[in-house]
JSON list of C-alpha atoms in Angstrom, two decimals:
[
{"chain": "B", "resi": 1, "resn": "MET", "atom": "CA", "xyz": [-83.92, 51.51, -88.18]},
{"chain": "B", "resi": 2, "resn": "LYS", "atom": "CA", "xyz": [-86.27, 48.58, -87.85]},
{"chain": "B", "resi": 3, "resn": "ASN", "atom": "CA", "xyz": [-89.49, 48.29, -89.83]},
{"chain": "B", "resi": 4, "resn": "ASN", "atom": "CA", "xyz": [-91.55, 48.33, -86.65]},
{"chain": "B", "resi": 5, "resn": "ASP", "atom": "CA", "xyz": [-89.93, 51.46, -85.19]},
{"chain": "B", "resi": 6, "resn": "LEU", "atom": "CA", "xyz": [-92.35, 54.31, -84.48]},
{"chain": "B", "resi": 7, "resn": "LEU", "atom": "CA", "xyz": [-91.68, 57.90, -85.53]},
{"chain": "B", "resi": 8, "resn": "SER", "atom": "CA", "xyz": [-90.36, 59.91, -82.60]},
{"chain": "B", "resi": 9, "resn": "GLU", "atom": "CA", "xyz": [-88.28, 62.92, -81.69]},
{"chain": "B", "resi": 10, "resn": "GLY", "atom": "CA", "xyz": [-85.25, 60.67, -81.40]},
{"chain": "B", "resi": 11, "resn": "ASN", "atom": "CA", "xyz": [-85.33, 59.21, -84.93]},
{"chain": "B", "resi": 12, "resn": "LYS", "atom": "CA", "xyz": [-87.05, 61.91, -86.99]},
{"chain": "B", "resi": 13, "resn": "VAL", "atom": "CA", "xyz": [-83.81, 63.34, -88.45]},
{"chain": "B", "resi": 14, "resn": "GLU", "atom": "CA", "xyz": [-82.59, 59.92, -89.59]},
{"chain": "B", "resi": 15, "resn": "PHE", "atom": "CA", "xyz": [-86.02, 59.01, -90.94]},
{"chain": "B", "resi": 16, "resn": "GLU", "atom": "CA", "xyz": [-86.30, 62.31, -92.84]},
{"chain": "B", "resi": 17, "resn": "ARG", "atom": "CA", "xyz": [-82.90, 61.68, -94.46]},
{"chain": "B", "resi": 18, "resn": "ASP", "atom": "CA", "xyz": [-83.77, 58.13, -95.53]},
{"chain": "B", "resi": 19, "resn": "LEU", "atom": "CA", "xyz": [-87.24, 59.13, -96.70]},
{"chain": "B", "resi": 20, "resn": "ASN", "atom": "CA", "xyz": [-85.89, 62.00, -98.80]},
{"chain": "B", "resi": 21, "resn": "GLN", "atom": "CA", "xyz": [-83.41, 59.67, -100.48]},
{"chain": "B", "resi": 22, "resn": "PHE", "atom": "CA", "xyz": [-86.15, 57.14, -101.17]},
{"chain": "B", "resi": 23, "resn": "ILE", "atom": "CA", "xyz": [-88.52, 59.75, -102.62]},
{"chain": "B", "resi": 24, "resn": "ARG", "atom": "CA", "xyz": [-85.70, 61.09, -104.81]},
{"chain": "B", "resi": 25, "resn": "LYS", "atom": "CA", "xyz": [-85.20, 57.62, -106.29]},
{"chain": "B", "resi": 26, "resn": "LEU", "atom": "CA", "xyz": [-88.95, 57.25, -106.85]},
{"chain": "B", "resi": 27, "resn": "ILE", "atom": "CA", "xyz": [-89.07, 60.60, -108.67]},
{"chain": "B", "resi": 28, "resn": "ASP", "atom": "CA", "xyz": [-86.07, 59.62, -110.81]},
{"chain": "B", "resi": 29, "resn": "TRP", "atom": "CA", "xyz": [-87.90, 56.42, -111.78]},
{"chain": "B", "resi": 30, "resn": "LYS", "atom": "CA", "xyz": [-91.13, 58.28, -112.59]},
{"chain": "B", "resi": 31, "resn": "THR", "atom": "CA", "xyz": [-89.37, 60.77, -114.83]},
{"chain": "B", "resi": 32, "resn": "ASP", "atom": "CA", "xyz": [-87.32, 58.12, -116.68]},
{"chain": "B", "resi": 33, "resn": "SER", "atom": "CA", "xyz": [-89.07, 57.17, -119.93]},
{"chain": "B", "resi": 34, "resn": "SER", "atom": "CA", "xyz": [-86.44, 54.69, -121.07]},
{"chain": "B", "resi": 35, "resn": "LEU", "atom": "CA", "xyz": [-88.37, 51.72, -119.64]},
{"chain": "B", "resi": 36, "resn": "VAL", "atom": "CA", "xyz": [-92.05, 51.20, -118.88]},
{"chain": "B", "resi": 37, "resn": "HIS", "atom": "CA", "xyz": [-91.50, 47.88, -117.15]},
{"chain": "B", "resi": 38, "resn": "ARG", "atom": "CA", "xyz": [-89.15, 44.91, -117.15]},
{"chain": "B", "resi": 39, "resn": "ALA", "atom": "CA", "xyz": [-90.06, 43.01, -120.32]},
{"chain": "B", "resi": 40, "resn": "ASP", "atom": "CA", "xyz": [-89.46, 39.53, -118.91]},
{"chain": "B", "resi": 41, "resn": "ASP", "atom": "CA", "xyz": [-92.05, 40.12, -116.17]},
{"chain": "B", "resi": 42, "resn": "LEU", "atom": "CA", "xyz": [-95.02, 40.07, -118.55]},
{"chain": "B", "resi": 43, "resn": "ASN", "atom": "CA", "xyz": [-97.19, 36.98, -118.91]},
{"chain": "B", "resi": 44, "resn": "THR", "atom": "CA", "xyz": [-95.05, 34.90, -116.59]},
{"chain": "B", "resi": 45, "resn": "THR", "atom": "CA", "xyz": [-95.99, 32.77, -113.61]},
{"chain": "B", "resi": 46, "resn": "ILE", "atom": "CA", "xyz": [-96.71, 34.70, -110.43]},
{"chain": "B", "resi": 47, "resn": "SER", "atom": "CA", "xyz": [-94.07, 33.64, -107.92]},
{"chain": "B", "resi": 48, "resn": "THR", "atom": "CA", "xyz": [-94.78, 33.49, -104.20]},
{"chain": "B", "resi": 49, "resn": "ASP", "atom": "CA", "xyz": [-92.32, 33.47, -101.33]},
{"chain": "B", "resi": 50, "resn": "ALA", "atom": "CA", "xyz": [-92.45, 31.48, -98.11]},
{"chain": "B", "resi": 51, "resn": "LEU", "atom": "CA", "xyz": [-93.72, 33.22, -94.99]},
{"chain": "B", "resi": 52, "resn": "PRO", "atom": "CA", "xyz": [-90.72, 35.08, -93.51]},
{"chain": "B", "resi": 53, "resn": "LEU", "atom": "CA", "xyz": [-89.56, 33.96, -90.08]},
{"chain": "B", "resi": 54, "resn": "GLY", "atom": "CA", "xyz": [-88.25, 37.39, -89.12]},
{"chain": "B", "resi": 55, "resn": "GLY", "atom": "CA", "xyz": [-88.42, 41.04, -90.07]},
{"chain": "B", "resi": 56, "resn": "GLN", "atom": "CA", "xyz": [-85.80, 43.19, -91.74]},
{"chain": "B", "resi": 57, "resn": "SER", "atom": "CA", "xyz": [-84.47, 46.70, -91.31]},
{"chain": "B", "resi": 58, "resn": "LEU", "atom": "CA", "xyz": [-86.16, 49.69, -92.90]},
{"chain": "B", "resi": 59, "resn": "ASP", "atom": "CA", "xyz": [-83.03, 50.29, -94.97]},
{"chain": "B", "resi": 60, "resn": "ASP", "atom": "CA", "xyz": [-83.25, 46.76, -96.37]},
{"chain": "B", "resi": 61, "resn": "SER", "atom": "CA", "xyz": [-86.94, 47.24, -97.17]},
{"chain": "B", "resi": 62, "resn": "ILE", "atom": "CA", "xyz": [-86.23, 50.48, -99.04]},
{"chain": "B", "resi": 63, "resn": "GLU", "atom": "CA", "xyz": [-83.34, 48.88, -100.92]},
{"chain": "B", "resi": 64, "resn": "GLU", "atom": "CA", "xyz": [-85.57, 45.97, -101.92]},
{"chain": "B", "resi": 65, "resn": "LEU", "atom": "CA", "xyz": [-88.28, 48.33, -103.18]},
{"chain": "B", "resi": 66, "resn": "VAL", "atom": "CA", "xyz": [-85.82, 50.43, -105.17]},
{"chain": "B", "resi": 67, "resn": "GLY", "atom": "CA", "xyz": [-84.41, 47.27, -106.72]},
{"chain": "B", "resi": 68, "resn": "SER", "atom": "CA", "xyz": [-87.86, 46.20, -107.87]},
{"chain": "B", "resi": 69, "resn": "LEU", "atom": "CA", "xyz": [-89.05, 49.52, -109.35]},
{"chain": "B", "resi": 70, "resn": "ASP", "atom": "CA", "xyz": [-88.71, 48.26, -112.93]},
{"chain": "B", "resi": 71, "resn": "ARG", "atom": "CA", "xyz": [-91.12, 45.43, -112.14]},
{"chain": "B", "resi": 72, "resn": "ASN", "atom": "CA", "xyz": [-93.86, 48.07, -111.84]},
{"chain": "B", "resi": 73, "resn": "ILE", "atom": "CA", "xyz": [-95.62, 49.95, -114.62]},
{"chain": "B", "resi": 74, "resn": "ASN", "atom": "CA", "xyz": [-94.40, 53.54, -114.93]},
{"chain": "B", "resi": 75, "resn": "PHE", "atom": "CA", "xyz": [-97.58, 55.47, -115.78]},
{"chain": "B", "resi": 76, "resn": "SER", "atom": "CA", "xyz": [-95.50, 58.62, -116.29]},
{"chain": "B", "resi": 77, "resn": "SER", "atom": "CA", "xyz": [-93.41, 57.10, -119.07]},
{"chain": "B", "resi": 78, "resn": "LYS", "atom": "CA", "xyz": [-93.90, 58.59, -122.52]},
{"chain": "B", "resi": 79, "resn": "LYS", "atom": "CA", "xyz": [-93.85, 55.02, -123.81]},
{"chain": "B", "resi": 80, "resn": "PHE", "atom": "CA", "xyz": [-96.89, 53.98, -121.76]},
{"chain": "B", "resi": 81, "resn": "MET", "atom": "CA", "xyz": [-100.30, 54.60, -123.34]},
{"chain": "B", "resi": 82, "resn": "GLY", "atom": "CA", "xyz": [-102.59, 52.92, -120.80]},
{"chain": "B", "resi": 83, "resn": "PHE", "atom": "CA", "xyz": [-103.58, 55.65, -118.37]},
{"chain": "B", "resi": 84, "resn": "PRO", "atom": "CA", "xyz": [-101.60, 58.79, -119.28]},
{"chain": "B", "resi": 85, "resn": "ASP", "atom": "CA", "xyz": [-103.63, 60.95, -116.91]},
{"chain": "B", "resi": 86, "resn": "CYS", "atom": "CA", "xyz": [-102.70, 58.98, -113.77]},
{"chain": "B", "resi": 87, "resn": "GLY", "atom": "CA", "xyz": [-98.96, 59.20, -113.33]},
{"chain": "B", "resi": 88, "resn": "ASN", "atom": "CA", "xyz": [-97.89, 62.83, -113.80]},
{"chain": "B", "resi": 89, "resn": "SER", "atom": "CA", "xyz": [-100.07, 64.97, -111.56]},
{"chain": "B", "resi": 90, "resn": "LEU", "atom": "CA", "xyz": [-97.91, 66.86, -109.06]},
{"chain": "B", "resi": 91, "resn": "ALA", "atom": "CA", "xyz": [-100.93, 67.58, -106.88]},
{"chain": "B", "resi": 92, "resn": "GLY", "atom": "CA", "xyz": [-101.95, 63.91, -107.01]},
{"chain": "B", "resi": 93, "resn": "LEU", "atom": "CA", "xyz": [-98.51, 62.66, -106.02]},
{"chain": "B", "resi": 94, "resn": "ALA", "atom": "CA", "xyz": [-98.23, 65.23, -103.21]},
{"chain": "B", "resi": 95, "resn": "GLY", "atom": "CA", "xyz": [-101.74, 64.34, -102.06]},
{"chain": "B", "resi": 96, "resn": "ALA", "atom": "CA", "xyz": [-100.86, 60.66, -101.91]},
{"chain": "B", "resi": 97, "resn": "VAL", "atom": "CA", "xyz": [-97.90, 61.44, -99.65]},
{"chain": "B", "resi": 98, "resn": "ALA", "atom": "CA", "xyz": [-100.04, 63.70, -97.45]},
{"chain": "B", "resi": 99, "resn": "GLU", "atom": "CA", "xyz": [-102.67, 60.96, -97.20]},
{"chain": "B", "resi": 100, "resn": "VAL", "atom": "CA", "xyz": [-100.22, 58.62, -95.48]},
{"chain": "B", "resi": 101, "resn": "PHE", "atom": "CA", "xyz": [-99.16, 61.20, -92.91]},
{"chain": "B", "resi": 102, "resn": "LEU", "atom": "CA", "xyz": [-102.61, 62.70, -92.23]},
{"chain": "B", "resi": 103, "resn": "GLN", "atom": "CA", "xyz": [-104.26, 59.25, -92.07]},
{"chain": "B", "resi": 104, "resn": "GLN", "atom": "CA", "xyz": [-107.71, 60.43, -93.07]},
{"chain": "B", "resi": 105, "resn": "ASN", "atom": "CA", "xyz": [-109.83, 57.28, -92.87]},
{"chain": "B", "resi": 106, "resn": "LEU", "atom": "CA", "xyz": [-113.49, 57.90, -93.68]},
{"chain": "B", "resi": 107, "resn": "ILE", "atom": "CA", "xyz": [-114.68, 55.04, -91.47]},
{"chain": "B", "resi": 108, "resn": "ASN", "atom": "CA", "xyz": [-115.11, 57.47, -88.59]},
{"chain": "B", "resi": 109, "resn": "LYS", "atom": "CA", "xyz": [-115.48, 61.26, -88.58]},
{"chain": "B", "resi": 110, "resn": "ASP", "atom": "CA", "xyz": [-114.52, 62.01, -84.98]},
{"chain": "B", "resi": 111, "resn": "ILE", "atom": "CA", "xyz": [-111.09, 60.39, -84.63]},
{"chain": "B", "resi": 112, "resn": "CYS", "atom": "CA", "xyz": [-110.23, 59.12, -88.11]},
{"chain": "B", "resi": 113, "resn": "SER", "atom": "CA", "xyz": [-111.16, 61.81, -90.61]},
{"chain": "B", "resi": 114, "resn": "PRO", "atom": "CA", "xyz": [-112.31, 65.17, -89.22]},
{"chain": "B", "resi": 115, "resn": "MET", "atom": "CA", "xyz": [-110.83, 67.00, -92.21]},
{"chain": "B", "resi": 116, "resn": "GLY", "atom": "CA", "xyz": [-111.42, 64.26, -94.77]},
{"chain": "B", "resi": 117, "resn": "THR", "atom": "CA", "xyz": [-115.11, 64.13, -93.94]},
{"chain": "B", "resi": 118, "resn": "GLU", "atom": "CA", "xyz": [-115.44, 67.86, -94.59]},
{"chain": "B", "resi": 119, "resn": "VAL", "atom": "CA", "xyz": [-113.79, 67.44, -97.99]},
{"chain": "B", "resi": 120, "resn": "GLU", "atom": "CA", "xyz": [-116.10, 64.53, -98.78]},
{"chain": "B", "resi": 121, "resn": "ALA", "atom": "CA", "xyz": [-119.15, 66.57, -97.72]},
{"chain": "B", "resi": 122, "resn": "ASP", "atom": "CA", "xyz": [-118.10, 69.43, -100.00]},
{"chain": "B", "resi": 123, "resn": "VAL", "atom": "CA", "xyz": [-117.70, 67.11, -103.00]},
{"chain": "B", "resi": 124, "resn": "LEU", "atom": "CA", "xyz": [-121.05, 65.41, -102.37]},
{"chain": "B", "resi": 125, "resn": "ASN", "atom": "CA", "xyz": [-122.78, 68.77, -102.09]},
{"chain": "B", "resi": 126, "resn": "TRP", "atom": "CA", "xyz": [-121.17, 69.94, -105.34]},
{"chain": "B", "resi": 127, "resn": "LEU", "atom": "CA", "xyz": [-122.41, 66.81, -107.12]},
{"chain": "B", "resi": 128, "resn": "ARG", "atom": "CA", "xyz": [-125.89, 67.19, -105.61]},
{"chain": "B", "resi": 129, "resn": "GLU", "atom": "CA", "xyz": [-126.09, 70.80, -106.75]},
{"chain": "B", "resi": 130, "resn": "LEU", "atom": "CA", "xyz": [-124.92, 69.96, -110.27]},
{"chain": "B", "resi": 131, "resn": "ILE", "atom": "CA", "xyz": [-127.54, 67.23, -110.61]},
{"chain": "B", "resi": 132, "resn": "GLY", "atom": "CA", "xyz": [-130.27, 69.35, -109.10]},
{"chain": "B", "resi": 133, "resn": "TYR", "atom": "CA", "xyz": [-130.74, 67.66, -105.73]},
{"chain": "B", "resi": 134, "resn": "ALA", "atom": "CA", "xyz": [-131.35, 69.55, -102.49]},
{"chain": "B", "resi": 135, "resn": "VAL", "atom": "CA", "xyz": [-128.17, 70.69, -100.71]},
{"chain": "B", "resi": 136, "resn": "ASN", "atom": "CA", "xyz": [-127.78, 70.93, -96.94]},
{"chain": "B", "resi": 137, "resn": "ASN", "atom": "CA", "xyz": [-124.93, 73.30, -96.02]},
{"chain": "B", "resi": 138, "resn": "LYS", "atom": "CA", "xyz": [-125.40, 72.97, -92.25]},
{"chain": "B", "resi": 139, "resn": "LEU", "atom": "CA", "xyz": [-124.74, 69.33, -91.45]},
{"chain": "B", "resi": 140, "resn": "THR", "atom": "CA", "xyz": [-124.71, 68.13, -87.86]},
{"chain": "B", "resi": 141, "resn": "ASP", "atom": "CA", "xyz": [-124.12, 64.43, -88.61]},
{"chain": "B", "resi": 142, "resn": "VAL", "atom": "CA", "xyz": [-122.53, 62.46, -91.45]},
{"chain": "B", "resi": 143, "resn": "SER", "atom": "CA", "xyz": [-125.74, 60.46, -91.89]},
{"chain": "B", "resi": 144, "resn": "GLN", "atom": "CA", "xyz": [-127.30, 63.62, -93.37]},
{"chain": "B", "resi": 145, "resn": "LEU", "atom": "CA", "xyz": [-124.99, 63.29, -96.37]},
{"chain": "B", "resi": 146, "resn": "GLY", "atom": "CA", "xyz": [-127.00, 60.33, -97.68]},
{"chain": "B", "resi": 147, "resn": "GLY", "atom": "CA", "xyz": [-125.65, 58.08, -100.38]},
{"chain": "B", "resi": 148, "resn": "ALA", "atom": "CA", "xyz": [-124.71, 54.40, -100.38]},
{"chain": "B", "resi": 149, "resn": "VAL", "atom": "CA", "xyz": [-121.51, 52.47, -99.83]},
{"chain": "B", "resi": 150, "resn": "THR", "atom": "CA", "xyz": [-120.28, 50.70, -102.98]},
{"chain": "B", "resi": 151, "resn": "THR", "atom": "CA", "xyz": [-117.25, 48.59, -103.87]},
{"chain": "B", "resi": 152, "resn": "GLY", "atom": "CA", "xyz": [-116.48, 50.37, -107.12]},
{"chain": "B", "resi": 153, "resn": "GLY", "atom": "CA", "xyz": [-117.76, 51.47, -110.50]},
{"chain": "B", "resi": 154, "resn": "VAL", "atom": "CA", "xyz": [-119.68, 48.31, -111.38]},
{"chain": "B", "resi": 155, "resn": "MET", "atom": "CA", "xyz": [-121.58, 48.29, -108.10]},
{"chain": "B", "resi": 156, "resn": "SER", "atom": "CA", "xyz": [-122.22, 52.05, -108.25]},
{"chain": "B", "resi": 157, "resn": "ASN", "atom": "CA", "xyz": [-123.76, 51.77, -111.70]},
{"chain": "B", "resi": 158, "resn": "THR", "atom": "CA", "xyz": [-125.69, 48.67, -110.59]},
{"chain": "B", "resi": 159, "resn": "TYR", "atom": "CA", "xyz": [-127.27, 50.61, -107.73]},
{"chain": "B", "resi": 160, "resn": "ALA", "atom": "CA", "xyz": [-128.10, 53.46, -110.09]},
{"chain": "B", "resi": 161, "resn": "LEU", "atom": "CA", "xyz": [-129.77, 51.13, -112.59]},
{"chain": "B", "resi": 162, "resn": "MET", "atom": "CA", "xyz": [-131.67, 49.29, -109.87]},
{"chain": "B", "resi": 163, "resn": "ALA", "atom": "CA", "xyz": [-133.03, 52.58, -108.54]},
{"chain": "B", "resi": 164, "resn": "ALA", "atom": "CA", "xyz": [-133.94, 53.76, -112.05]},
{"chain": "B", "resi": 165, "resn": "ALA", "atom": "CA", "xyz": [-135.65, 50.49, -112.92]},
{"chain": "B", "resi": 166, "resn": "ARG", "atom": "CA", "xyz": [-137.65, 50.56, -109.71]},
{"chain": "B", "resi": 167, "resn": "LYS", "atom": "CA", "xyz": [-138.83, 54.12, -110.31]},
{"chain": "B", "resi": 168, "resn": "TYR", "atom": "CA", "xyz": [-139.47, 53.64, -114.05]},
{"chain": "B", "resi": 169, "resn": "PRO", "atom": "CA", "xyz": [-140.45, 49.96, -114.51]},
{"chain": "B", "resi": 170, "resn": "ASP", "atom": "CA", "xyz": [-141.90, 50.55, -117.97]},
{"chain": "B", "resi": 171, "resn": "LYS", "atom": "CA", "xyz": [-138.75, 52.01, -119.49]},
{"chain": "B", "resi": 172, "resn": "LYS", "atom": "CA", "xyz": [-136.71, 49.29, -121.19]},
{"chain": "B", "resi": 173, "resn": "ILE", "atom": "CA", "xyz": [-134.04, 51.02, -123.33]},
{"chain": "B", "resi": 174, "resn": "VAL", "atom": "CA", "xyz": [-130.46, 51.60, -122.16]},
{"chain": "B", "resi": 175, "resn": "ILE", "atom": "CA", "xyz": [-128.23, 53.65, -124.49]},
{"chain": "B", "resi": 176, "resn": "LEU", "atom": "CA", "xyz": [-124.46, 53.13, -124.15]},
{"chain": "B", "resi": 177, "resn": "PRO", "atom": "CA", "xyz": [-121.58, 54.58, -126.20]},
{"chain": "B", "resi": 178, "resn": "ASN", "atom": "CA", "xyz": [-120.04, 52.19, -128.70]},
{"chain": "B", "resi": 179, "resn": "ASN", "atom": "CA", "xyz": [-116.32, 51.30, -128.48]},
{"chain": "B", "resi": 180, "resn": "ILE", "atom": "CA", "xyz": [-115.44, 53.73, -125.66]},
{"chain": "B", "resi": 181, "resn": "GLY", "atom": "CA", "xyz": [-117.98, 52.45, -123.14]},
{"chain": "B", "resi": 182, "resn": "HIS", "atom": "CA", "xyz": [-116.60, 51.62, -119.70]},
{"chain": "B", "resi": 183, "resn": "TYR", "atom": "CA", "xyz": [-117.14, 48.00, -118.69]},
{"chain": "B", "resi": 184, "resn": "SER", "atom": "CA", "xyz": [-118.83, 49.04, -115.43]},
{"chain": "B", "resi": 185, "resn": "LEU", "atom": "CA", "xyz": [-121.90, 50.23, -117.34]},
{"chain": "B", "resi": 186, "resn": "SER", "atom": "CA", "xyz": [-122.26, 47.17, -119.57]},
{"chain": "B", "resi": 187, "resn": "TYR", "atom": "CA", "xyz": [-121.63, 44.79, -116.64]},
{"chain": "B", "resi": 188, "resn": "ALA", "atom": "CA", "xyz": [-124.19, 46.54, -114.48]},
{"chain": "B", "resi": 189, "resn": "THR", "atom": "CA", "xyz": [-126.74, 46.40, -117.27]},
{"chain": "B", "resi": 190, "resn": "GLU", "atom": "CA", "xyz": [-126.17, 42.79, -118.24]},
{"chain": "B", "resi": 191, "resn": "TRP", "atom": "CA", "xyz": [-125.68, 40.95, -114.95]},
{"chain": "B", "resi": 192, "resn": "LEU", "atom": "CA", "xyz": [-128.83, 42.41, -113.39]},
{"chain": "B", "resi": 193, "resn": "ASN", "atom": "CA", "xyz": [-130.99, 40.82, -116.08]},
{"chain": "B", "resi": 194, "resn": "LEU", "atom": "CA", "xyz": [-133.24, 43.88, -115.94]},
{"chain": "B", "resi": 195, "resn": "ASP", "atom": "CA", "xyz": [-135.16, 42.86, -119.05]},
{"chain": "B", "resi": 196, "resn": "VAL", "atom": "CA", "xyz": [-133.82, 45.90, -120.88]},
{"chain": "B", "resi": 197, "resn": "LYS", "atom": "CA", "xyz": [-132.54, 46.35, -124.41]},
{"chain": "B", "resi": 198, "resn": "VAL", "atom": "CA", "xyz": [-129.06, 47.81, -124.78]},
{"chain": "B", "resi": 199, "resn": "VAL", "atom": "CA", "xyz": [-128.64, 50.14, -127.74]},
{"chain": "B", "resi": 200, "resn": "TYR", "atom": "CA", "xyz": [-125.13, 51.30, -128.66]},
{"chain": "B", "resi": 201, "resn": "CYS", "atom": "CA", "xyz": [-124.71, 54.85, -129.91]},
{"chain": "B", "resi": 202, "resn": "LYS", "atom": "CA", "xyz": [-122.08, 55.51, -132.58]},
{"chain": "B", "resi": 203, "resn": "THR", "atom": "CA", "xyz": [-118.97, 57.50, -131.61]},
{"chain": "B", "resi": 204, "resn": "LYS", "atom": "CA", "xyz": [-116.68, 59.89, -133.49]},
{"chain": "B", "resi": 205, "resn": "GLN", "atom": "CA", "xyz": [-113.08, 60.43, -132.41]},
{"chain": "B", "resi": 206, "resn": "TYR", "atom": "CA", "xyz": [-113.77, 58.79, -129.04]},
{"chain": "B", "resi": 207, "resn": "ARG", "atom": "CA", "xyz": [-116.82, 60.98, -128.42]},
{"chain": "B", "resi": 208, "resn": "LEU", "atom": "CA", "xyz": [-120.53, 60.28, -128.60]},
{"chain": "B", "resi": 209, "resn": "ASP", "atom": "CA", "xyz": [-122.01, 61.14, -131.98]},
{"chain": "B", "resi": 210, "resn": "GLN", "atom": "CA", "xyz": [-124.43, 63.85, -130.84]},
{"chain": "B", "resi": 211, "resn": "VAL", "atom": "CA", "xyz": [-126.54, 63.65, -134.01]},
{"chain": "B", "resi": 212, "resn": "GLU", "atom": "CA", "xyz": [-126.93, 59.89, -133.59]},
{"chain": "B", "resi": 213, "resn": "LEU", "atom": "CA", "xyz": [-127.72, 60.28, -129.88]},
{"chain": "B", "resi": 214, "resn": "LYS", "atom": "CA", "xyz": [-130.48, 62.79, -130.64]},
{"chain": "B", "resi": 215, "resn": "ARG", "atom": "CA", "xyz": [-131.88, 60.39, -133.25]},
{"chain": "B", "resi": 216, "resn": "LEU", "atom": "CA", "xyz": [-131.95, 57.52, -130.77]},
{"chain": "B", "resi": 217, "resn": "LEU", "atom": "CA", "xyz": [-133.56, 59.64, -128.06]},
{"chain": "B", "resi": 218, "resn": "HIS", "atom": "CA", "xyz": [-136.21, 60.78, -130.52]},
{"chain": "B", "resi": 219, "resn": "PHE", "atom": "CA", "xyz": [-136.79, 57.25, -131.82]},
{"chain": "B", "resi": 220, "resn": "TYR", "atom": "CA", "xyz": [-137.14, 55.55, -128.43]},
{"chain": "B", "resi": 221, "resn": "GLY", "atom": "CA", "xyz": [-138.67, 58.52, -126.65]},
{"chain": "B", "resi": 222, "resn": "GLU", "atom": "CA", "xyz": [-140.18, 57.75, -123.24]},
{"chain": "B", "resi": 223, "resn": "SER", "atom": "CA", "xyz": [-138.85, 54.18, -123.34]},
{"chain": "B", "resi": 224, "resn": "VAL", "atom": "CA", "xyz": [-135.29, 55.29, -122.49]},
{"chain": "B", "resi": 225, "resn": "LEU", "atom": "CA", "xyz": [-134.32, 54.28, -118.96]},
{"chain": "B", "resi": 226, "resn": "PHE", "atom": "CA", "xyz": [-130.66, 55.24, -118.93]},
{"chain": "B", "resi": 227, "resn": "VAL", "atom": "CA", "xyz": [-128.02, 56.91, -121.13]},
{"chain": "B", "resi": 228, "resn": "GLY", "atom": "CA", "xyz": [-124.34, 56.28, -120.42]},
{"chain": "B", "resi": 229, "resn": "VAL", "atom": "CA", "xyz": [-122.21, 59.37, -121.03]},
{"chain": "B", "resi": 230, "resn": "TYR", "atom": "CA", "xyz": [-118.65, 60.30, -120.07]},
{"chain": "B", "resi": 231, "resn": "ALA", "atom": "CA", "xyz": [-116.98, 63.56, -119.15]},
{"chain": "B", "resi": 232, "resn": "CYS", "atom": "CA", "xyz": [-113.54, 62.12, -119.96]},
{"chain": "B", "resi": 233, "resn": "ASP", "atom": "CA", "xyz": [-111.99, 58.95, -121.32]},
{"chain": "B", "resi": 234, "resn": "SER", "atom": "CA", "xyz": [-108.84, 57.97, -119.41]},
{"chain": "B", "resi": 235, "resn": "MET", "atom": "CA", "xyz": [-107.61, 55.61, -122.13]},
{"chain": "B", "resi": 236, "resn": "THR", "atom": "CA", "xyz": [-107.30, 58.40, -124.73]},
{"chain": "B", "resi": 237, "resn": "SER", "atom": "CA", "xyz": [-107.17, 61.52, -122.49]},
{"chain": "B", "resi": 238, "resn": "THR", "atom": "CA", "xyz": [-110.11, 63.02, -124.38]},
{"chain": "B", "resi": 239, "resn": "CYS", "atom": "CA", "xyz": [-112.72, 65.23, -122.74]}
]
């Protein structure tokens, strides 16, 4: 099969066979803890290849990917301590496969993500309800969901701090957890130059020291603009 072949009734059996073999090799790699990555690939020059003049077969592409598996980081390996919560979830892995086939793209509700948009609306309503915002359970248009488009954690926290500073211009204290703080919070606080003072709260066993946090809140009182807290820490798998 060629890489640019489209899935059809005529090739589905062959594609299913090749895909099953490929997934089996991926699963074998994920469950093999003997090697996290190829040691000689760390801290070396990034090599680039010339623009190819022609395509290759799907079989060749799969073979090339299988041959380069050890150049990736195996998050499932027992020897890898970076993000132990990311590589082992059966539901997450199955969901990633389903995502490719269902092609739920949230850029457009009508033809790109009819189901995905409903899931997104549910999650947003859950978050609204938890925070205490009004919840609309009878939406007729995606614009009623509200919110803002961001590029990631740093920008999300930047927007949040900008909104907080606009609403509470006299509050100048930001409390962040020491040692375990995610960089998105400190970046958002520092690069905005909000004229705030960052106070770091002590931590115990990768958790906020609740006694110290209460002391800081009592000491700074109404001057506190923002407190950075975490439900979970992905680096240590603590909650």
